Amino acid sequence: MVFTKRDVVDIIEQNRDALSDELQNRAERQRRAVFGDSVYARGLIEFTSCCKNDCRYCGIRASNKNAVRYRLSLQQILECCETGHSLGFRTFVLQGGEDPGFSDAELCEAVSRIKERFPDTAVTLSVGERPRSVYRDFYSAGADRYLLRHETANEEHYAKLHPPQMSLKNRKRCLYDLKDIGFQVGAGFMVGSPYQTVYDLAEDIVFLEELDPHMVGIGPFVPHRDTEFKDFRRGSLNLTLVMLAITRLALPKVLLPATTALGTIAPDGRERGIRCGANVVMPNLSPLDVREAYSLYDGKICTGDEAAECIMCLKRRLESVGCRLDMSRGDSPVI
Ligand code: 5AD
Ligand code: FES
């Protein structure tokens, strides 16, 4: 169903204190109608914590001198995939900062090597803003999907979260280019980021309706101790759930992760996200010794758990809400 900005603001107001059963049930029914009891698993590989950008909310921003920087080698990335593949994963997400030390050519090589070695998998990149020609090269190398959260669809709010060199305009240009090239595209935003208003959240939904992405990543803002936003409050669990439910209803077929950030602010955050329409989980396949260093926000869960343990844990959690961990590629139903 199509929501106007007014509709979104009204729903947020109506569910301000507690998410209503009605909204949750509608979102959950919608997920079931499209995906049944499947919740898709994506193996996340955080391959570089180096970043040239300076997003004000992010723990790996360039100006954070305390951040531990690492960069996996091609060999290490392939080993993560090897482990993931033997655990049953059929899709890998290579995520990292905008790291000039990892060239576009090297990234293309990583993608094509993964596809060569594991032809039955889908590869997702999440490496930020690039020129259209580079996105085309990534696509030619075999990348299937691309995640790039828009973070906020309001210009003024965007400017408060990012340094002056970054713009919402370029962010949107990237998303439209990616879609046009043929990627399954993921956008998304944080809930409760500093200076965010309900009108900004309404704009996020209206923007998503216009972009019509295949995937949407939504998680609460969680402060990081080494950023200037360290004293801001984290986003609320309730509001994050409300935004997940609205997104499920606005984009019925979208792939919607119950994010690690959601699991970080509440022990049962991800299960509750699933009950509000989320249908993807992204266990971490990064080598254990670098997990702590990929610190976008404080308190991130699962940094000490082997992927195999996370799978067991997630299976149990999903079963508790009537779902099943689906390890298949989980392509978007709208391609
Ligand atoms: N809190 C929550 N999410 C964050 N991200 C970055 N920093 C934070 C934070 N402090 C999210 C951004 C980014 C994704 C990879 O992680 O939305 O797109
Ligand atoms: Fe990682 Fe529960 S999902 S330990």
mmCIF file of C-alpha atoms and ligand atoms in Angstrom, residues 270 302 305 310 313-314 317, ligand 2:
data_model
loop_
_atom_site.group_PDB
_atom_site.id
_atom_site.type_symbol
_atom_site.label_atom_id
_atom_site.label_comp_id
_atom_site.label_asym_id
_atom_site.label_seq_id
_atom_site.Cartn_x
_atom_site.Cartn_y
_atom_site.Cartn_z
ATOM 1 C CA ARG A 270 15.920 -9.494 15.969
ATOM 2 C CA CYS A 302 28.207 -11.741 18.126
ATOM 3 C CA ASP A 305 30.880 -16.178 18.229
ATOM 4 C CA CYS A 310 25.450 -17.952 15.303
ATOM 5 C CA CYS A 313 21.496 -19.508 17.823
ATOM 6 C CA LEU A 314 19.584 -17.903 14.964
ATOM 7 C CA ARG A 317 15.516 -17.686 17.693
HETATM 8 FE FE1 FES B 2 25.333 -14.780 16.814
HETATM 9 FE FE2 FES B 2 23.189 -15.500 18.370
HETATM 10 S S1 FES B 2 23.268 -14.846 16.329
HETATM 11 S S2 FES B 2 25.340 -15.771 18.741
#
